[in-house]
Coordinates of C-alpha atoms and ligand atoms in Angstrom, one line a residue:
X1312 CA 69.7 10.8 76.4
X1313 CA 71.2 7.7 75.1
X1314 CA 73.2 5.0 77.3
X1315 CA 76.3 5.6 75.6
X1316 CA 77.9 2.8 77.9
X1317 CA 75.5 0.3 76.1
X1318 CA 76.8 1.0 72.5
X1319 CA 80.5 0.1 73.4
X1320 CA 82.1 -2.8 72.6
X1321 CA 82.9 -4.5 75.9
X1322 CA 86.0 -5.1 75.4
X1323 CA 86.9 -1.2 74.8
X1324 CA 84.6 -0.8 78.0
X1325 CA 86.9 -3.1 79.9
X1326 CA 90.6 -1.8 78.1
X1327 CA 93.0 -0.3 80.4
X1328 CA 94.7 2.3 77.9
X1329 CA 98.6 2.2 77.1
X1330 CA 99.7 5.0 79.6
X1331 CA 102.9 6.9 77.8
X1332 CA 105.4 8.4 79.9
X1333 CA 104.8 11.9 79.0
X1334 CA 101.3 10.9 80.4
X1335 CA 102.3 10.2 84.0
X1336 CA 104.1 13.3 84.6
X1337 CA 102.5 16.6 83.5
X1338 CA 104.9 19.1 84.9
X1339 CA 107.3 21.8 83.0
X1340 CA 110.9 21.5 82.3
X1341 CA 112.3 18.9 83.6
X1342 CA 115.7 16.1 82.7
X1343 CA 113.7 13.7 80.9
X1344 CA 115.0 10.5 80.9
X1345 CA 111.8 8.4 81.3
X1346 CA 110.6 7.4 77.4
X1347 CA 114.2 6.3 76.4
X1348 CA 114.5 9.5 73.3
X1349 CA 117.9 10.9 72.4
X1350 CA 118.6 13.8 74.1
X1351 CA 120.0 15.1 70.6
X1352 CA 118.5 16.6 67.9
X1353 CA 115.0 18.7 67.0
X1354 CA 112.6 16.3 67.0
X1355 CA 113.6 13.6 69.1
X1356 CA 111.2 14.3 72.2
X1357 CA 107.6 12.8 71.5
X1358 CA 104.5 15.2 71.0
X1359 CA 102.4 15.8 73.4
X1360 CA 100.0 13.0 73.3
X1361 CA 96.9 15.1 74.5
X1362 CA 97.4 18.2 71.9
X1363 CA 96.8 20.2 74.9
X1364 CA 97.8 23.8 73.5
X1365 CA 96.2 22.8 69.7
X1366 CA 92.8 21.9 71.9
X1367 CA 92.8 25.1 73.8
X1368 CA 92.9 26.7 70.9
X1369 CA 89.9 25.1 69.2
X1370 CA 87.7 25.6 72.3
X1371 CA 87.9 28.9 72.6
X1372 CA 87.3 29.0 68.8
X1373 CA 84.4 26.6 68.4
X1374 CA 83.4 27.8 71.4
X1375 CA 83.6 24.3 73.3
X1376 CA 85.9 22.8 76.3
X1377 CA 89.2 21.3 76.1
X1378 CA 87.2 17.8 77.0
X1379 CA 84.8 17.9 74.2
X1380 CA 87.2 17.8 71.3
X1381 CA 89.5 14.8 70.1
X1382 CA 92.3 15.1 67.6
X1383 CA 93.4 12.7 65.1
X1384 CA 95.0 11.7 62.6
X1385 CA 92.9 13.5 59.7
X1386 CA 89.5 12.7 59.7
X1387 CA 89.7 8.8 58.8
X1388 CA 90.9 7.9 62.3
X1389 CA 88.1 9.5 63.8
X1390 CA 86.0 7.2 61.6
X1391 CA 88.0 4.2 62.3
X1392 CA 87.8 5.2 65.9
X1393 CA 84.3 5.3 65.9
X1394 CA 83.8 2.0 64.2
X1395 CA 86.4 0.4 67.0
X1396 CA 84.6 1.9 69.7
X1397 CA 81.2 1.2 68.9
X1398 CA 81.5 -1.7 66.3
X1399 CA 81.6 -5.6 67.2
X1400 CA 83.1 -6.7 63.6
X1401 CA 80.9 -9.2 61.9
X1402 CA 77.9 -8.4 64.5
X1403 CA 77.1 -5.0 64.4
X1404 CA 76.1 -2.1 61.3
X1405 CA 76.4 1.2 60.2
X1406 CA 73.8 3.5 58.4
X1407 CA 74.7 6.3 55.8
X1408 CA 73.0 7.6 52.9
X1409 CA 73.6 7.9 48.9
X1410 CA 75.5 9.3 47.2
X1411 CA 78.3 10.0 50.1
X1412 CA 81.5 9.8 50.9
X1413 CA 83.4 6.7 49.8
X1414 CA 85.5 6.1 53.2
X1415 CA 82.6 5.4 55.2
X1416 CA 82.4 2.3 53.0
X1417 CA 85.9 1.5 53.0
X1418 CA 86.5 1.9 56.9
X1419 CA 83.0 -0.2 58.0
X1420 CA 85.0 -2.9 54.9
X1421 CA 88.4 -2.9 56.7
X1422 CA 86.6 -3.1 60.4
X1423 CA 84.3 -6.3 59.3
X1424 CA 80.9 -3.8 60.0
X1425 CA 78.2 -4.2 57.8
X1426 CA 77.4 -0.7 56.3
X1427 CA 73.5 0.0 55.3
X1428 CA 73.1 2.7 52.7
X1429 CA 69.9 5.1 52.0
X1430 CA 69.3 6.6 48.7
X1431 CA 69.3 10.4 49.3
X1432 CA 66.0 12.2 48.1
X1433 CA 66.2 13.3 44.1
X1434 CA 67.3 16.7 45.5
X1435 CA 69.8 14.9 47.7
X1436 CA 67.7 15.3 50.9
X1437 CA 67.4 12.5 53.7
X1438 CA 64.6 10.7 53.5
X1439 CA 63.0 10.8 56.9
X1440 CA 60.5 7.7 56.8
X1441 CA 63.0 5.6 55.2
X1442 CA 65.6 6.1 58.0
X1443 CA 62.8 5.6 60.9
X1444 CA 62.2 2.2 59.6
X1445 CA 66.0 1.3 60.7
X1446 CA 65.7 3.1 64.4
X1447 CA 64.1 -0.5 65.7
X1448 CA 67.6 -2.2 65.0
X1449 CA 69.5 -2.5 67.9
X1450 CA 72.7 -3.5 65.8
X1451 CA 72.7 -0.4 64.0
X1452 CA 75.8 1.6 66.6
X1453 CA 76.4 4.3 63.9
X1454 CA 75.0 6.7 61.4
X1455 CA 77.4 9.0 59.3
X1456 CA 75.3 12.1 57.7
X1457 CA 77.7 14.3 55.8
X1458 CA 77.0 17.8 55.7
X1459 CA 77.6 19.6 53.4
X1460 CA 77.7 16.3 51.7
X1461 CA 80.2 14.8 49.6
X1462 CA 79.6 14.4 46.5
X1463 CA 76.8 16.5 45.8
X1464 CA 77.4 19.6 48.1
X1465 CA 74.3 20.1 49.8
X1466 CA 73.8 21.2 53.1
X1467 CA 71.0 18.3 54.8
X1468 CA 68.5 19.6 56.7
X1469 CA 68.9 20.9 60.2
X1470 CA 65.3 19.3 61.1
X1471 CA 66.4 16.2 59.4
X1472 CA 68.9 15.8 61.2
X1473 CA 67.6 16.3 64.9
X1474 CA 64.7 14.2 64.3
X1475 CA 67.3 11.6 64.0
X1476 CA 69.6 13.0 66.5
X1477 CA 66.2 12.7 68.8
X1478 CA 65.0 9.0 67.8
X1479 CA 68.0 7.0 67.2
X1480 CA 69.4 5.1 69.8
X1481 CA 72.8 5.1 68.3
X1482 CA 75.5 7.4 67.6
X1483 CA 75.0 10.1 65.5
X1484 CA 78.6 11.2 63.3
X1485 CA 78.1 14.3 61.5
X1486 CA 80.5 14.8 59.2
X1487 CA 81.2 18.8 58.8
X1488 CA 84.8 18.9 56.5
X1489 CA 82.7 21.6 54.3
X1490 CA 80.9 23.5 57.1
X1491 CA 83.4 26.5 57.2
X1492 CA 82.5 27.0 53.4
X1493 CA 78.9 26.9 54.4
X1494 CA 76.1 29.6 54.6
X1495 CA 74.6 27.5 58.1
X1496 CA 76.7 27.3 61.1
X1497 CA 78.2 24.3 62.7
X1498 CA 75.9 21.9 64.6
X1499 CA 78.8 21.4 67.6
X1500 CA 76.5 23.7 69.0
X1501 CA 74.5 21.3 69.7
X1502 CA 76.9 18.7 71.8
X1503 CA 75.5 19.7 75.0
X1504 CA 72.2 18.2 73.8
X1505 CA 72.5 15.2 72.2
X1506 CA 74.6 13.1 73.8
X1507 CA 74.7 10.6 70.9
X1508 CA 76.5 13.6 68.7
X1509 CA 79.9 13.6 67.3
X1510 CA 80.9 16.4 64.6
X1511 CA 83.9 15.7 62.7
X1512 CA 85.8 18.8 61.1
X1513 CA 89.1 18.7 59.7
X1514 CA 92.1 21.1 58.9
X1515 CA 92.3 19.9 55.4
X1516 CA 89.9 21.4 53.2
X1517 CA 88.9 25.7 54.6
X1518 CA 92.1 25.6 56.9
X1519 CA 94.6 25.0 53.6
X1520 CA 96.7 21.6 55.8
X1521 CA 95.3 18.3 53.7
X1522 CA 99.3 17.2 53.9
X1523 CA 99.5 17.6 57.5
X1524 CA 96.5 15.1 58.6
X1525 CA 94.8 16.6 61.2
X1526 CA 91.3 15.5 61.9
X1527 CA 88.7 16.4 64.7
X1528 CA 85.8 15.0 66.4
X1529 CA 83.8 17.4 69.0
X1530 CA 81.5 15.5 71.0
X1531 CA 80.3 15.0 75.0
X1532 CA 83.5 14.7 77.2
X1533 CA 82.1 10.7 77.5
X1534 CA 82.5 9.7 74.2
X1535 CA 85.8 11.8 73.4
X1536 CA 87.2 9.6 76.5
X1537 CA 86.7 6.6 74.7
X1538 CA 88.5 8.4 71.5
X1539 CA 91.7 9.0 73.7
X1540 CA 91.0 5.5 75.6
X1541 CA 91.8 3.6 71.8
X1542 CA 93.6 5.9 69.9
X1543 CA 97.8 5.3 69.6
X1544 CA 99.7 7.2 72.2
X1545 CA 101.4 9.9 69.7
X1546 CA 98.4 9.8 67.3
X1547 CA 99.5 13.1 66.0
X1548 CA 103.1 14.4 64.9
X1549 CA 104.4 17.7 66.6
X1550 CA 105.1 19.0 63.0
X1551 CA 101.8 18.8 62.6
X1552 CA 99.9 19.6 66.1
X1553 CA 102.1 22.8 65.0
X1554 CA 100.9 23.2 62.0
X1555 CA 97.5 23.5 62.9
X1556 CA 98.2 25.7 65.7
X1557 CA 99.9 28.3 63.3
X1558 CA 97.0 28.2 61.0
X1559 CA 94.7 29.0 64.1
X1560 CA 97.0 32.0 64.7
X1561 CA 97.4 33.2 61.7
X1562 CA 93.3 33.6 61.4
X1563 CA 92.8 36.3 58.9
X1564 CA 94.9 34.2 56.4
X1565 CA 92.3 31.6 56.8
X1566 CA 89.5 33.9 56.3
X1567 CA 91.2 35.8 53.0
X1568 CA 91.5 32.7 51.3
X1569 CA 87.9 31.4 52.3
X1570 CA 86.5 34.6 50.8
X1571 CA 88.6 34.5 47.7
X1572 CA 87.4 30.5 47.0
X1573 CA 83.7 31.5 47.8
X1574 CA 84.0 34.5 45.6
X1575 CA 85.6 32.3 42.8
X1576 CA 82.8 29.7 43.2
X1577 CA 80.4 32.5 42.2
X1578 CA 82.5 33.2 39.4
X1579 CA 83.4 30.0 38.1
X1580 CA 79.3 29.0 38.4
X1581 CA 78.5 32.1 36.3
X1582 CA 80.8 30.8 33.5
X1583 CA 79.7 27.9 33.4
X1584 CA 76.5 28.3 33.0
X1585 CA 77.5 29.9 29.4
X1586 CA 78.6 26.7 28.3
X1587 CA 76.4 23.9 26.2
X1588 CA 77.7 21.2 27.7
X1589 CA 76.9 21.7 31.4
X1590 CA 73.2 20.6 31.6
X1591 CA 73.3 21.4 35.3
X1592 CA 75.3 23.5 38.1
X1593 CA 73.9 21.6 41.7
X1594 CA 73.4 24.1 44.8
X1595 CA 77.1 24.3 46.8
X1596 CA 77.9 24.9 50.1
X1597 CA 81.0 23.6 50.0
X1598 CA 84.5 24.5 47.8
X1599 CA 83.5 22.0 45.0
X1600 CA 81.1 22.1 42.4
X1601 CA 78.7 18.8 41.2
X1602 CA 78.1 19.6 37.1
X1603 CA 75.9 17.3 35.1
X1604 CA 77.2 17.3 31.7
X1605 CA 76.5 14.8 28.3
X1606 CA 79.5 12.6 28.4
X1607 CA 80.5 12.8 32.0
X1608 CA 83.5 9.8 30.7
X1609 CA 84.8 11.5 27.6
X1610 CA 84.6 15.1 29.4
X1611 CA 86.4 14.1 32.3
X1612 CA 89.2 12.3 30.3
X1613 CA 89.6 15.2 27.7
X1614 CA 90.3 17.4 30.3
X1615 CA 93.1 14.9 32.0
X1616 CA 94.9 15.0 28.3
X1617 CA 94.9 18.5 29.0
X1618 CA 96.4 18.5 32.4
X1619 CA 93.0 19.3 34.4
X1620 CA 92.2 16.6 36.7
X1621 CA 88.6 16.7 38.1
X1622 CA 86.5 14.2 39.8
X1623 CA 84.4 11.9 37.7
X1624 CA 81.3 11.1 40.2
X1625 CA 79.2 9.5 37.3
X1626 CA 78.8 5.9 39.2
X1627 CA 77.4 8.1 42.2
X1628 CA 75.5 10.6 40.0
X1629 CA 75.0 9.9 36.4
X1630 CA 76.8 12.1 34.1
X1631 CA 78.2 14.0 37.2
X1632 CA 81.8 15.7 37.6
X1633 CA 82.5 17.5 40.6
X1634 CA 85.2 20.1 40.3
X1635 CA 87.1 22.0 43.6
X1636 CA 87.5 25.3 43.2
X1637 CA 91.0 26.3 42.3
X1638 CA 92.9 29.5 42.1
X1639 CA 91.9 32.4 40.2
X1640 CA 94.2 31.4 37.4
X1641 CA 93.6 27.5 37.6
X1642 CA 89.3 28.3 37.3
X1643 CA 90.3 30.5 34.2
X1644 CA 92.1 27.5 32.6
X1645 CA 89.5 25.3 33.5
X1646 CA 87.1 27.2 31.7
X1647 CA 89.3 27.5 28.8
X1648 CA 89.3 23.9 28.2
X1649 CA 85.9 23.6 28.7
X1650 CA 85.1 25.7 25.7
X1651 CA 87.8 23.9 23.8
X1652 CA 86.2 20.4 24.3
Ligands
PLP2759 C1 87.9 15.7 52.5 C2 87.0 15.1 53.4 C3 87.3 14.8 54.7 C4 88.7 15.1 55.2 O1 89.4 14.0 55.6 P1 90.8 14.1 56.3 O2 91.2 12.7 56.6 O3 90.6 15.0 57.5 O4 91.7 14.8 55.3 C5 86.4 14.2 55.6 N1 85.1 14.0 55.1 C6 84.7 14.3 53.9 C7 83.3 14.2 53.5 C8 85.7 14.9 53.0 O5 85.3 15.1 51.7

């Protein structure tokens, strides 16, 4: 178990939390005069700041209780969160791996946080005894491991990842925005155990919301205190809390369109492996596809002057493009152009 008290920032430790008015009373219907809305009009009464009903949903899905799961504002608040929890700016670090995710970067940049990187293994692995050598730093708070990781779509390694979850005396973020594309389950599963644990999901990618910006974090009902203690009181919009509710209900819609993109990510890998100028397809467990090709530069702008925007990932990965997997129709006309080029 790891002193999760000793990895705050004192000042968080010490804040006394803004309490809204729709936190001090927690009743039904009532004449609400108290947070000085207009009584007119469709959405002039403020969310509920605690997402109860959008929670109780979730933990009956994932499986979890109401008190493990923090919602935010997409996925970047929770890792601004963490950083403003954990963080002191300008003392303390953060650990991650390469290639990854570029927002890591740019959060531990905007929160003055020092941000270590670890080349992944060639076959985009962690390496294990390089990460060990960084356990004795007390000043390391956080370590983001994103998995299925972006850019390169692999799954790390469950064994990997507990040895870590195990030795390091921080806090552990996994980030999971691809895991409902994945063939392994989630690793929420294992919040009971490590107390050091946070697993981020999101409704943007699998649950089809990306424009309603609705993040998660499920951790030990400790550390998701200290996500509510810091977040802003209204951190999510009731459009949105909504939203995501709706989605939750409507379950099988979910689940059509996450066989339809898996079965189109077979279909778009078998075509392009027909093609000469993809030297290499890397293993997916996610809804995007990493493709080594000769000219990643001149490919990827070709297929902007014909209206196909894809991701050019060579700085990351040399010569690398990674493509998400579109509609039937849109894969088609990707493939088209391909063959064009
Ligand atoms: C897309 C993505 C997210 C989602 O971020 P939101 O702010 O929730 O939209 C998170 N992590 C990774 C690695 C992603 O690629």
């Amino acid at each position: 178990m790891v002193d999760i008290e000793k990895l705050v920032r004192p000042n968080i430790l010490a804040l006394k939390p803004y309490s809204s008015a729709r936190d001090e009373y927690a009743g039904g219907a009532g004449i609400f005069l108290d947070a000085n809305e207009n009584p007119f009009g469709e959405l002039n009464r403020y969310p509920d700041p605690h997402q109860r009903d959008l929670k109780h949903k979730l933990a009956t899905l994932k499986a979890v209780n109401d008190n493990n799961i923090f919602v935010g504002n997409g996925s970047d608040e929770v890792i601004d969160l963490a950083f403003r929890i954990f963080c002191i700016p300008g003392v303390d670090k953060a650990l991650t791996f390469a290639p990854t995710y570029g927002m890591y970067e740019v959060s531990s940049a905007i929160n003055n946080i020092e941000l270590l990187t670890i080349p992944l293994t060639t076959d985009f692995q962690i390496d294990v005894e390089k990460v060990k050598l960084y356990f004795a730093d007390s000043s390391i708070k956080l370590l983001f491991i994103c998995s299925p990781n972006n850019p390169t779509g692999n799954l790390m390694n469950k064994r990997d990842v507990e040895y870590i979850l195990k030795n390091f005396n921080g806090i552990v973020i996994i980030d999971e925005a691809y895991i409902d594309f994945a063939k392994e389950a989630s690793l929420i599963s294992l919040i009971d155990q490590y107390n050091n644990l946070i697993v981020s999901q999101t409704f943007s990618k699998a649950w089809g919301l990306a424009a309603a910006r609705v993040g998660l974090a499920y951790a030990n009902s400790e550390v998701i205190s200290l996500f509510n203690k810091v977040k802003s009181p209204y951190n999510v919009s009731k459009i949105n809390q909504q939203a995501a509710i709706d989605a939750l209900t409507k379950f099988e819609v979910y689940s059509e369109r996450l066989t339809l993109i898996l079965k189109e990510k077979e279909r778009l890998i078998a075509q392009l492996q027909e093609l000469v100028i993809v030297k290499k397809i890397y293993p997916s467990d996610a809804n995007f596809l990493l493709l080594e090709v000769e000219h990643a530069d001149s490919l990827y702008t070709a297929l902007v002057a014909q209206h196909i925007i894809t991701r050019n990932r060579s700085k990351q990965v040399e010569n690398c493009i990674r493509i998400s997997i579109g509609t039937p129709h849109e894969n088609d006309e990707l493939v088209k152009a391909l063959k064009d080029i």
